[in-house]
């Protein structure tokens, strides 16, 4: 047993092990045949069948067995591999054709709706259209060479002996090439106006082609071991598939990166736009940690989606294509493998639901962490005074970091566990194919088994790629939901056109008046009543200096924010030149330096053309000429002492040349000489220029400079005469 007592000569197979059989099988482009004789039985048979029949020899042996008087046990006859492969290709290409035809039909509809328009036919576009046509020619040649590669016959002969599915596949592939170019031509001539929608067809087509080409590379490599196709044809088809895969991945990945970062840019700018359309009064209520985490971290997480999507889509298409191919050579083995992959996917789905909660909680701690970082930067001076304070704050940051770490680790470990289980199942399936399939299906050929194992080995990479993408996609979804939620929560209360209209520099203003102004702070976390400022009646006139004084918490800064329009009063009104400020934009009349001011590197809303001499003089006047220069509206440096930075802010106020100046403790950290210069010289200059000057100050040595002194106390004002004797305003 197990020894083959047969010999072959002159086309005939003869057996010397007692089988009493001599046979001959043949195949040519016109027919397949089988001839067998049993000399001792004086019996024989001849079978003639179509050239595309793969069962001719099997039928001949069955006939001889019947003539020998032995019982017949009909085997499971193998199907026509060429027919299966061609049918599979026909179905896939047919589906692709329907999608492209739907796209082409939709183009004139979008043109009619105004979503598409005729694009300019420049040299660059003509070059792209010509290049696209040239690129398709090697694929047309590939279709033409198929019968030569397979059987060294022409299409005329192939049409006669091949199954109808083979011919249909060839026609459909040529039609797909032609229709694809037609779609490319029409979409180039009539481009979609939306830049994102415009890219969708190309992304889908490249994803399909890249994934399909990747699968084709696997098939060509696995079949090359037992293929009778000439090497030149194998290399040609391999080169085409490899070219489509690599070029498709390159173009697809590049385009997806461009689209993704365009989306992230638009998303960030949309969020920032809404922030800029929010009044300062509402902006103060935004959680800074949430602002940083959303605009930077969440949008950054989304920007990583391009590579993940490319890997995921390519892996999915490669896996589907490979399984379809495996189904044609070993259906039940493929079915078992697909069931295992389905079980892995189900496991990942369950894990995803549990892990998403940890991702959400980790994202919440991100807001806290970013808020603590903001506090560290803003309050580092206060933290640096006491070691215990710095240590406790550091510990709070450490707790936030640790909570984020713990939540992320828990979520990712769940996926690691699921991934290891899934990979173990894949390895078990691979082992089952090698050890069990040959025994469960003894008729399976060595070539089929080898092909199955090779492709499964290759598929472990794409399947793992799909599984590894799941936690990243989960985090992207969390980030996307956070961005959309934050966008909905931004309290934008200004019309969008506000930022588009260039505001003219206001001219001189005769007066600034507050009439019955009341502002009340909300106390959301307390049952008590919030702090109230007002009612306030106040007037400052052109060419007049007004000092606002009072203790901490008396309402001075709140009054300043009301006067400048940063806060809207709950009652009463702020009048500029006797009329309410246009659309509530009273701040257009002001140049300010608040106590907690921020100095930008660049001077915005300042016209410096032809004012170089004025800039130089002011820098000299402010004792900054040897420290700072101004180039193109930018300071050469802002790395200065606190007092010098305030002088730069004062310089910008001077260059803005607004009709109203408001200063909040601007001289508090200046040296005595400059402080005297500020009160005795600068303020007087501003007054003589016809400006309305308002200064919040505690410098009682210079109260004589003021034309009017207003004292704030418990949210109300008292008028003070030059001798600092208070008179009740109530």
XYZ file of C-alpha atoms in Angstrom:
730
model
C 0.000 0.000 0.000
C 1.121 3.504 -0.676
C 3.401 2.362 -3.588
C 2.448 3.569 -7.046
C 2.886 0.556 -9.419
C 2.352 2.556 -12.585
C 4.381 3.628 -15.560
C 3.923 6.157 -18.300
C 4.927 5.922 -21.911
C 3.849 7.379 -25.264
C 0.933 9.152 -23.593
C -0.490 6.011 -21.920
C -0.657 5.253 -18.209
C -0.170 1.510 -17.420
C -0.551 -0.168 -14.025
C 1.332 -3.315 -12.943
C -0.288 -3.762 -9.548
C -3.153 -5.931 -10.727
C -5.505 -3.151 -11.750
C -5.636 -4.446 -15.347
C -5.958 -0.887 -16.604
C -4.381 1.217 -19.302
C -5.653 4.782 -19.760
C -4.917 8.061 -21.408
C -6.282 11.526 -20.635
C -5.913 14.602 -22.766
C -6.895 18.230 -23.107
C -6.564 20.821 -25.820
C -8.319 24.083 -26.597
C -11.124 22.245 -28.387
C -12.014 19.330 -26.116
C -11.018 17.128 -23.184
C -10.823 13.358 -23.491
C -10.258 10.099 -21.659
C -9.606 6.622 -23.077
C -9.291 3.537 -20.851
C -8.941 -0.228 -21.474
C -9.185 -3.309 -19.294
C -7.551 -6.029 -21.523
C -8.495 -8.980 -19.336
C -12.121 -7.871 -19.179
C -12.066 -7.004 -22.857
C -13.781 -3.759 -21.971
C -12.993 -0.122 -22.470
C -14.514 3.316 -22.777
C -13.825 6.678 -24.337
C -15.072 10.002 -23.017
C -15.087 13.194 -25.045
C -16.177 16.433 -23.384
C -15.932 20.183 -23.639
C -12.527 21.648 -22.992
C -13.823 23.485 -19.934
C -14.927 20.281 -18.214
C -12.825 19.336 -15.183
C -14.605 15.994 -14.611
C -13.740 14.091 -17.817
C -11.212 11.730 -16.214
C -13.441 11.110 -13.186
C -16.363 10.159 -15.451
C -14.090 7.786 -17.409
C -12.967 5.976 -14.263
C -16.577 5.637 -13.112
C -17.518 4.115 -16.470
C -14.671 1.586 -16.264
C -15.655 0.727 -12.711
C -19.215 0.071 -13.877
C -17.973 -2.163 -16.710
C -15.906 -4.086 -14.156
C -19.080 -4.835 -12.219
C -18.056 -2.969 -9.100
C -20.532 -0.910 -7.048
C -20.548 2.768 -7.843
C -19.947 5.354 -5.129
C -20.297 8.730 -6.723
C -17.590 11.084 -5.413
C -18.137 14.784 -4.866
C -17.061 16.025 -8.255
C -14.793 19.065 -8.200
C -16.155 22.164 -9.812
C -14.537 24.192 -12.554
C -11.986 26.411 -10.840
C -11.845 28.786 -13.795
C -15.613 29.138 -13.789
C -15.658 29.846 -10.040
C -12.894 32.417 -10.258
C -14.420 34.119 -13.303
C -17.867 34.158 -11.666
C -16.401 35.716 -8.525
C -14.595 38.362 -10.564
C -17.769 39.051 -12.584
C -19.817 39.633 -9.432
C -17.209 41.959 -7.891
C -16.612 43.937 -11.088
C -20.363 44.073 -11.755
C -20.961 45.624 -8.345
C -18.194 48.131 -8.990
C -19.742 48.991 -12.373
C -23.138 49.660 -10.838
C -21.567 52.042 -8.295
C -19.642 53.954 -10.979
C -22.707 54.142 -13.248
C -24.761 55.531 -10.355
C -22.056 58.141 -9.787
C -22.021 59.107 -13.483
C -25.825 59.389 -13.595
C -25.749 61.582 -10.487
C -23.307 64.083 -12.009
C -25.872 65.848 -14.311
C -28.338 65.875 -11.414
C -25.818 67.733 -9.254
C -25.052 70.079 -12.163
C -28.770 70.894 -12.394
C -28.893 71.550 -8.644
C -25.902 73.888 -8.852
C -23.648 71.636 -6.780
C -21.310 71.169 -9.750
C -20.123 73.568 -12.413
C -17.975 73.412 -15.494
C -14.338 73.785 -14.487
C -11.683 75.574 -16.480
C -10.013 73.262 -18.987
C -6.408 74.330 -18.472
C -3.228 72.609 -19.544
C -2.832 70.963 -16.142
C -6.280 69.384 -16.302
C -5.765 68.253 -19.906
C -2.459 66.706 -18.834
C -4.177 64.817 -15.996
C -6.871 63.510 -18.347
C -4.244 62.361 -20.859
C -2.147 60.742 -18.123
C -5.204 58.918 -16.811
C -5.867 57.492 -20.279
C -2.248 56.351 -20.658
C -2.249 54.705 -17.210
C -5.244 52.557 -18.194
C -3.590 51.112 -21.311
C -1.445 48.492 -19.458
C -4.635 47.182 -17.824
C -6.384 46.852 -21.168
C -3.328 44.936 -22.370
C -3.541 42.742 -19.257
C -7.091 41.707 -20.202
C -5.987 40.990 -23.765
C -3.129 38.754 -22.567
C -5.222 36.588 -20.210
C -5.895 33.658 -22.634
C -2.296 33.766 -23.884
C -1.033 33.592 -20.307
C -3.368 30.771 -19.257
C -3.310 28.489 -22.311
C -1.284 30.229 -25.016
C -4.380 30.803 -27.143
C -6.090 33.907 -28.486
C -9.400 35.319 -27.361
C -11.054 33.831 -30.461
C -10.153 30.357 -29.243
C -10.793 31.176 -25.598
C -14.346 32.247 -26.387
C -15.023 28.751 -27.764
C -13.629 26.583 -24.965
C -13.848 28.782 -21.873
C -16.926 28.951 -19.619
C -19.309 31.815 -20.283
C -18.327 33.372 -16.942
C -14.780 33.811 -18.240
C -15.989 35.784 -21.235
C -18.392 37.836 -19.094
C -15.571 38.676 -16.687
C -13.384 39.916 -19.545
C -16.169 42.123 -20.946
C -17.037 43.505 -17.506
C -13.405 44.349 -16.737
C -13.037 46.252 -20.026
C -16.349 47.988 -19.356
C -15.162 48.900 -15.846
C -11.978 50.435 -17.249
C -13.954 52.471 -19.799
C -16.659 53.557 -17.346
C -14.048 54.489 -14.737
C -12.313 56.784 -17.192
C -15.669 58.288 -18.207
C -16.418 59.010 -14.542
C -12.957 60.524 -14.119
C -13.490 62.678 -17.227
C -16.932 63.969 -16.182
C -15.935 64.640 -12.577
C -12.883 66.569 -13.833
C -14.926 68.650 -16.276
C -17.735 69.229 -13.770
C -16.083 69.220 -10.323
C -18.117 69.131 -7.127
C -17.993 72.513 -5.398
C -17.698 70.992 -1.920
C -14.044 70.029 -1.574
C -14.789 67.151 0.804
C -17.581 65.578 -1.252
C -15.417 66.047 -4.356
C -12.833 63.641 -2.955
C -15.210 60.898 -1.797
C -15.493 58.989 -5.151
C -11.730 58.943 -5.599
C -11.180 57.775 -2.028
C -13.717 54.954 -2.420
C -12.315 53.804 -5.772
C -8.718 53.900 -4.554
C -9.676 52.001 -1.401
C -11.309 49.267 -3.476
C -8.480 49.100 -5.989
C -5.716 49.190 -3.381
C -7.314 46.497 -1.252
C -8.150 44.370 -4.278
C -4.626 44.738 -5.681
C -3.178 43.741 -2.319
C -5.303 40.583 -2.386
C -4.248 39.952 -5.986
C -0.579 40.132 -4.992
C -1.234 37.398 -2.428
C -3.028 35.197 -4.986
C -0.286 35.583 -7.582
C 2.446 34.725 -5.099
C 0.594 31.730 -3.635
C -0.354 30.299 -7.040
C 3.091 30.838 -8.577
C 4.455 27.746 -6.799
C 2.275 25.364 -8.825
C 1.410 27.522 -11.845
C 2.100 26.532 -15.442
C 1.804 30.143 -16.590
C 4.948 31.493 -18.174
C 7.109 33.602 -15.872
C 6.863 36.711 -18.070
C 3.087 36.781 -17.691
C 3.275 36.148 -13.951
C 5.717 39.009 -13.546
C 3.598 41.336 -15.698
C 0.429 40.772 -13.657
C 2.391 40.907 -10.413
C 3.930 44.245 -11.463
C 0.487 45.663 -12.333
C -1.058 44.523 -9.046
C 1.914 45.774 -7.065
C 1.810 49.114 -8.909
C -1.910 49.580 -8.196
C -1.455 48.628 -4.542
C 1.511 50.910 -3.851
C 0.361 53.843 -5.974
C -3.185 53.483 -4.664
C -1.944 53.507 -1.071
C 0.290 56.508 -1.797
C -2.429 58.601 -3.456
C -5.123 57.423 -1.048
C -3.074 58.050 2.068
C -1.866 61.430 0.821
C -5.377 62.533 -0.093
C -6.844 61.297 3.169
C -4.146 63.136 5.121
C -4.974 66.318 3.194
C -8.718 65.846 3.727
C -8.276 65.005 7.404
C -6.154 68.040 8.160
C -8.517 70.219 6.121
C -11.348 68.940 8.295
C -9.314 69.510 11.464
C -8.396 73.020 10.300
C -12.035 73.838 9.547
C -13.092 72.303 12.842
C -10.535 74.272 14.850
C -11.352 77.503 13.061
C -15.077 76.895 13.539
C -14.520 76.463 17.277
C -12.238 79.503 17.442
C -14.733 81.494 15.372
C -17.474 80.691 17.869
C -15.173 81.661 20.737
C -14.483 85.029 19.070
C -18.230 85.494 18.609
C -18.670 85.105 22.370
C -18.823 88.199 24.524
C -16.174 88.491 27.230
C -18.890 88.285 29.864
C -19.815 84.778 28.659
C -16.284 83.771 27.750
C -15.221 84.099 31.396
C -17.505 81.184 32.234
C -15.825 78.769 29.826
C -13.681 76.066 31.421
C -10.174 76.820 30.142
C -9.084 73.230 30.588
C -11.928 72.146 28.326
C -10.996 74.789 25.747
C -7.375 73.606 25.595
C -8.224 69.897 25.627
C -10.863 70.208 22.900
C -9.202 72.597 20.465
C -5.768 71.007 20.810
C -6.053 67.396 22.012
C -9.382 66.283 20.565
C -8.814 67.817 17.147
C -5.268 66.424 17.213
C -6.663 62.951 17.910
C -8.994 63.316 14.939
C -6.084 64.420 12.734
C -4.510 60.984 13.280
C -7.479 59.297 11.629
C -6.080 59.366 8.071
C -3.515 56.605 8.574
C -5.937 54.565 10.649
C -8.684 54.793 8.027
C -6.323 53.848 5.191
C -5.020 50.847 7.108
C -8.521 49.802 8.156
C -10.142 50.109 4.718
C -7.250 48.418 2.908
C -7.150 45.602 5.460
C -10.913 45.044 5.236
C -10.932 44.911 1.433
C -7.848 42.666 1.373
C -9.452 40.330 3.903
C -12.762 40.175 2.034
C -11.022 39.547 -1.288
C -8.834 36.840 0.224
C -11.775 35.061 1.842
C -13.746 35.153 -1.399
C -10.794 33.581 -3.172
C -10.380 30.958 -0.436
C -14.076 30.130 -0.714
C -13.545 29.125 -4.346
C -10.848 26.591 -3.443
C -12.004 25.315 -0.033
C -15.483 26.513 0.903
C -15.997 24.725 4.232
C -12.542 25.531 5.541
C -13.168 29.162 4.618
C -16.579 29.093 6.303
C -15.023 27.868 9.552
C -12.351 30.584 9.371
C -14.962 33.273 8.736
C -16.952 32.055 11.745
C -13.850 32.381 13.927
C -13.182 35.909 12.614
C -16.850 36.737 13.255
C -16.477 35.501 16.832
C -13.403 37.699 17.257
C -15.311 40.705 15.888
C -18.190 40.013 18.305
C -15.715 39.809 21.175
C -14.237 43.140 20.129
C -17.698 44.675 19.968
C -18.412 43.653 23.552
C -15.018 44.911 24.713
C -15.550 48.212 22.871
C -18.720 48.958 24.792
C -16.965 48.368 28.124
C -13.806 50.229 27.137
C -15.645 53.292 25.820
C -16.657 54.233 29.369
C -12.988 54.338 30.413
C -12.081 56.421 27.363
C -14.849 58.896 28.266
C -13.707 59.101 31.893
C -10.085 59.525 30.797
C -11.157 62.375 28.550
C -12.935 64.070 31.489
C -9.723 63.990 33.505
C -7.992 65.624 30.531
C -10.089 68.752 31.087
C -9.039 68.822 34.741
C -5.378 68.296 33.862
C -5.353 71.091 31.273
C -7.092 73.397 33.745
C -4.412 72.675 36.335
C -1.689 73.370 33.758
C -3.331 76.697 32.962
C -3.435 77.520 36.672
C 0.236 76.597 37.016
C 1.217 78.981 34.219
C -0.996 81.848 35.380
C -0.276 81.459 39.078
C 3.322 80.312 39.152
C 4.349 83.495 40.947
C 1.943 82.760 43.794
C 2.899 79.071 43.872
C 6.592 79.940 44.019
C 6.218 81.903 47.252
C 5.623 78.848 49.440
C 7.081 75.364 49.037
C 4.050 73.685 50.612
C 1.705 75.441 48.194
C 3.840 74.412 45.221
C 4.069 70.818 46.468
C 0.310 70.535 47.044
C -0.428 71.934 43.590
C 2.084 69.535 42.078
C 0.335 66.679 43.878
C -3.016 67.737 42.410
C -1.490 67.620 38.935
C -0.006 64.204 39.701
C -3.417 62.907 40.837
C -5.000 64.146 37.600
C -2.231 62.574 35.493
C -2.516 59.315 37.384
C -6.287 59.164 36.976
C -5.893 59.701 33.231
C -3.218 56.991 33.106
C -5.327 54.478 35.029
C -8.425 54.988 32.858
C -6.505 54.756 29.570
C -4.583 51.683 30.720
C -7.799 49.911 31.730
C -9.386 50.617 28.350
C -6.340 49.605 26.309
C -5.679 46.450 28.396
C -9.201 45.263 27.649
C -8.411 45.501 23.951
C -5.062 43.772 24.484
C -6.815 40.842 26.152
C -9.349 40.632 23.354
C -6.598 40.945 20.763
C -4.602 38.074 22.283
C -7.686 35.878 22.425
C -8.440 36.733 18.799
C -4.892 36.079 17.652
C -4.864 32.784 19.540
C -8.035 31.735 17.747
C -6.469 32.633 14.402
C -3.396 30.534 15.182
C -5.648 27.642 16.265
C -7.564 27.919 12.986
C -4.264 27.922 11.114
C -3.206 24.790 12.970
C -6.551 23.174 12.258
C -6.076 23.848 8.552
C -2.684 22.150 8.608
C -3.586 19.204 10.866
C -7.338 18.638 10.640
C -8.462 19.741 7.166
C -6.438 17.027 5.303
C -8.157 14.395 7.473
C -11.635 15.909 7.392
C -11.429 16.526 3.625
C -9.067 13.801 2.301
C -9.802 14.754 -1.317
C -8.315 18.199 -0.905
C -5.169 18.687 -2.992
C -1.778 19.654 -1.661
C -1.824 22.764 -3.839
C -5.163 23.861 -2.375
C -3.982 23.239 1.173
C -0.717 25.095 0.605
C -2.537 28.044 -0.971
C -4.987 28.135 1.922
C -2.236 28.132 4.545
C -0.150 30.769 2.729
C -3.066 33.133 2.379
C -4.156 32.617 5.989
C -0.627 33.387 7.147
C -0.683 36.613 5.155
C -4.174 37.486 6.426
C -3.043 37.490 10.056
C -1.455 40.906 9.355
C -4.560 42.592 7.851
C -6.871 41.032 10.454
C -4.615 42.224 13.273
C -4.562 45.629 11.582
C -8.364 45.731 11.703
C -8.426 44.696 15.359
C -5.730 47.207 16.339
C -7.708 50.000 14.679
C -10.716 49.496 16.953
C -9.368 51.209 20.124
C -7.993 54.081 18.041
C -11.331 54.526 16.311
C -13.002 54.420 19.715
C -10.790 57.268 20.968
C -11.446 59.228 17.787
C -15.172 58.832 18.307
C -14.853 60.095 21.875
C -12.841 63.084 20.620
C -15.334 63.759 17.826
C -18.244 63.740 20.287
C -16.327 66.075 22.618
C -15.628 68.518 19.806
C -19.265 68.547 18.714
C -20.430 68.884 22.312
C -18.029 71.749 23.003
C -19.059 73.492 19.785
C -22.694 73.290 20.866
C -21.846 74.612 24.357
C -19.800 77.644 23.274
C -22.079 80.547 24.250
C -21.592 82.558 21.036
C -23.979 85.512 21.266
C -22.741 87.804 18.502
C -23.689 87.873 14.836
C -21.096 86.224 12.537
C -20.848 89.320 10.357
C -19.361 91.242 13.301
C -15.921 89.768 12.592
C -16.189 90.406 8.857
C -16.869 94.143 9.022
C -13.825 96.390 9.359
C -14.526 98.935 12.085
C -13.619 102.522 11.368
C -11.489 104.259 13.945
C -13.908 106.443 15.992
C -13.230 110.147 16.184
C -13.327 112.437 19.195
C -15.990 111.765 21.840
C -17.469 114.509 24.020
C -18.623 112.350 26.922
C -18.979 108.879 28.399
C -21.964 108.393 30.669
C -23.455 105.604 32.770
C -27.167 106.018 33.575
C -28.674 103.817 36.272
C -26.278 100.979 35.500
C -26.753 97.817 37.576
C -24.812 94.581 37.266
C -25.372 91.519 39.424
C -23.068 88.497 39.611
C -24.708 85.077 39.572
C -23.903 82.861 42.517
C -24.701 79.435 41.148
C -22.999 77.495 43.931
C -24.571 79.327 46.843
C -28.028 80.075 48.184
C -26.904 83.598 49.019
C -27.312 86.612 46.768
C -24.519 87.443 44.307
C -22.423 90.617 44.515
C -24.179 93.628 43.016
C -22.682 96.727 41.427
C -24.882 99.791 41.119
C -27.006 101.605 40.518
C -24.295 103.788 39.039
C -24.612 107.244 37.534
C -21.340 108.474 36.127
C -20.066 110.887 33.498
C -16.579 111.586 32.135
C -16.026 114.388 29.640
C -13.607 115.178 26.872
C -10.332 116.687 28.140
C -11.033 115.439 31.642
C -9.115 113.060 33.933
C -11.181 110.821 36.220
C -9.660 108.687 38.967
C -11.536 105.654 40.316
C -10.433 104.600 43.785
C -11.602 102.106 46.397
C -10.594 99.016 48.323
C -10.262 95.503 46.974
C -13.635 94.031 46.073
C -15.288 97.420 45.969
C -16.336 97.009 42.313
C -13.689 99.142 40.535
C -12.741 96.482 37.941
C -16.390 95.549 37.372
C -17.178 99.205 36.719
C -14.281 99.336 34.245
C -15.651 96.276 32.425
C -19.109 97.841 32.294
C -17.763 101.139 30.936
C -15.750 99.374 28.213
C -18.634 97.105 27.178
C -16.993 93.862 28.321
C -19.982 93.384 30.636
C -23.529 94.212 29.654
C -25.503 95.895 32.445
C -28.609 94.186 33.780
C -30.213 97.602 34.114
C -29.434 101.052 32.740
C -27.173 101.936 29.827
C -23.692 103.152 28.897
C -23.864 106.160 26.589
C -21.086 107.379 24.321
C -21.564 110.973 23.133
C -25.121 110.780 24.457
C -26.085 107.616 22.567
C -25.796 103.883 23.329
C -22.735 102.265 21.776
C -23.436 100.747 18.339
C -24.540 97.115 18.667
C -23.077 97.101 22.165
C -19.524 97.532 20.798
C -18.540 100.320 23.155
C -15.020 98.926 23.380
C -14.242 100.363 19.910
C -13.871 103.773 21.604
C -11.372 102.550 24.210
C -7.667 101.877 24.525
C -7.023 100.083 27.797
C -4.381 98.555 30.017
C -6.028 96.359 32.645
C -4.265 95.160 35.779
C -4.176 91.567 34.466
C -3.416 92.652 30.908
C -1.873 90.403 28.251
C 0.808 91.873 26.004
C 0.849 90.352 22.510
C 4.019 90.136 20.473
C 2.213 91.882 17.634
C 0.258 95.131 17.815
C -3.192 94.503 16.343
C -5.546 97.166 15.011
C -2.675 99.671 14.846
C -1.702 101.449 11.626
C 2.031 102.262 11.641
C 2.544 103.281 8.016
C 4.401 106.629 7.995
C 4.578 106.743 11.808
C 8.114 105.486 12.376
C 9.203 108.809 13.877
C 6.252 108.747 16.296
C 7.107 105.171 17.372
C 10.742 106.081 17.961
C 9.835 109.161 19.990
C 7.389 107.241 22.170
C 9.877 104.446 22.803
C 12.385 107.095 23.852
C 9.795 108.809 26.014
C 8.927 105.529 27.752
C 12.644 104.688 28.298
C 12.360 101.604 26.069
C 14.398 102.662 23.024
C 17.408 100.619 24.118
C 15.245 97.564 24.949
C 12.682 97.183 22.161
C 12.225 98.019 18.514
C 9.094 97.734 16.366
C 9.217 95.980 13.007
C 6.097 95.412 10.972
C 3.728 95.895 13.918
C 5.770 93.425 15.991
C 7.829 94.101 19.061
C 11.367 92.762 18.749
C 10.909 91.264 22.220
C 8.423 91.153 25.079
C 10.832 89.353 27.406
C 10.971 92.316 29.759
C 10.251 93.208 33.352
C 6.642 93.694 34.457
C 7.002 97.461 34.497
C 8.586 97.595 31.052
C 5.843 95.362 29.621
C 3.255 97.789 30.975
C 5.054 100.624 29.231
C 4.861 98.675 25.961
C 1.134 98.244 26.530
C 0.933 101.995 27.158
C 2.807 102.581 23.882
C 0.209 100.529 22.019
C -2.579 102.567 23.613
C -0.885 105.732 22.444
C -0.541 104.399 18.888
C -4.180 103.249 18.798
C -5.156 106.880 19.420
C -8.648 106.045 20.718
C -10.848 108.809 22.140
C -11.081 107.167 25.583
C -8.217 105.787 27.677
C -8.740 103.509 30.672
C -5.829 102.424 32.879
C -6.052 99.955 35.773
C -3.161 100.415 38.225
C -0.740 100.953 35.351
C 1.806 102.759 37.559
C 1.658 100.245 40.414
C 4.931 98.466 39.597
C 6.812 101.386 38.008
C 9.787 103.124 39.548
C 9.068 106.458 41.295
C 10.541 108.492 38.458
C 8.359 106.950 35.759
C 5.338 106.989 38.066
C 5.732 110.729 38.442
C 6.233 111.067 34.680
C 3.050 109.069 34.057
C 0.820 111.186 36.291
C 2.388 114.613 35.829
C 3.240 114.382 32.160
C 1.555 111.576 30.177
C -1.928 111.944 31.615
C -1.765 115.709 31.159
C -0.726 115.239 27.508
C -3.687 112.932 26.932
C -5.999 115.441 28.558
C -4.647 118.292 26.412
C -5.201 116.110 23.303
C -8.890 116.043 24.123
C -9.043 112.467 25.364
C -11.334 111.113 28.051
C -8.909 109.634 30.603
C -10.042 107.193 33.307
C -7.490 105.696 35.718
C -8.040 103.174 38.502
C -5.381 104.027 41.077
C -4.306 104.039 44.700
C -1.646 106.742 44.250
C -3.116 109.395 46.572
C 0.035 111.525 46.065
C -1.245 112.364 42.594
C -4.965 112.847 43.276
C -4.508 116.521 42.481
C -3.976 115.568 38.812
C -7.577 114.360 38.511
C -10.465 116.594 37.545
C -12.830 114.131 39.193
C -12.336 111.340 41.721
C -14.853 108.521 42.118
C -14.667 106.208 45.100
C -16.179 102.741 44.866
C -17.449 101.037 47.997
C -19.583 97.878 48.174
C -20.485 98.186 44.516
C -21.599 101.800 44.708
C -19.840 105.088 43.988
C -19.123 108.129 46.052
C -17.995 111.411 44.598
C -14.784 112.725 46.173
C -13.585 116.340 46.048
C -9.961 117.403 45.592
C -9.334 117.340 49.353
C -10.426 113.678 49.462
C -13.523 114.423 51.549
C -16.184 111.864 50.618
C -19.738 112.866 49.958
C -22.448 110.201 49.803
C -23.871 109.747 46.339
C -26.934 107.881 47.524
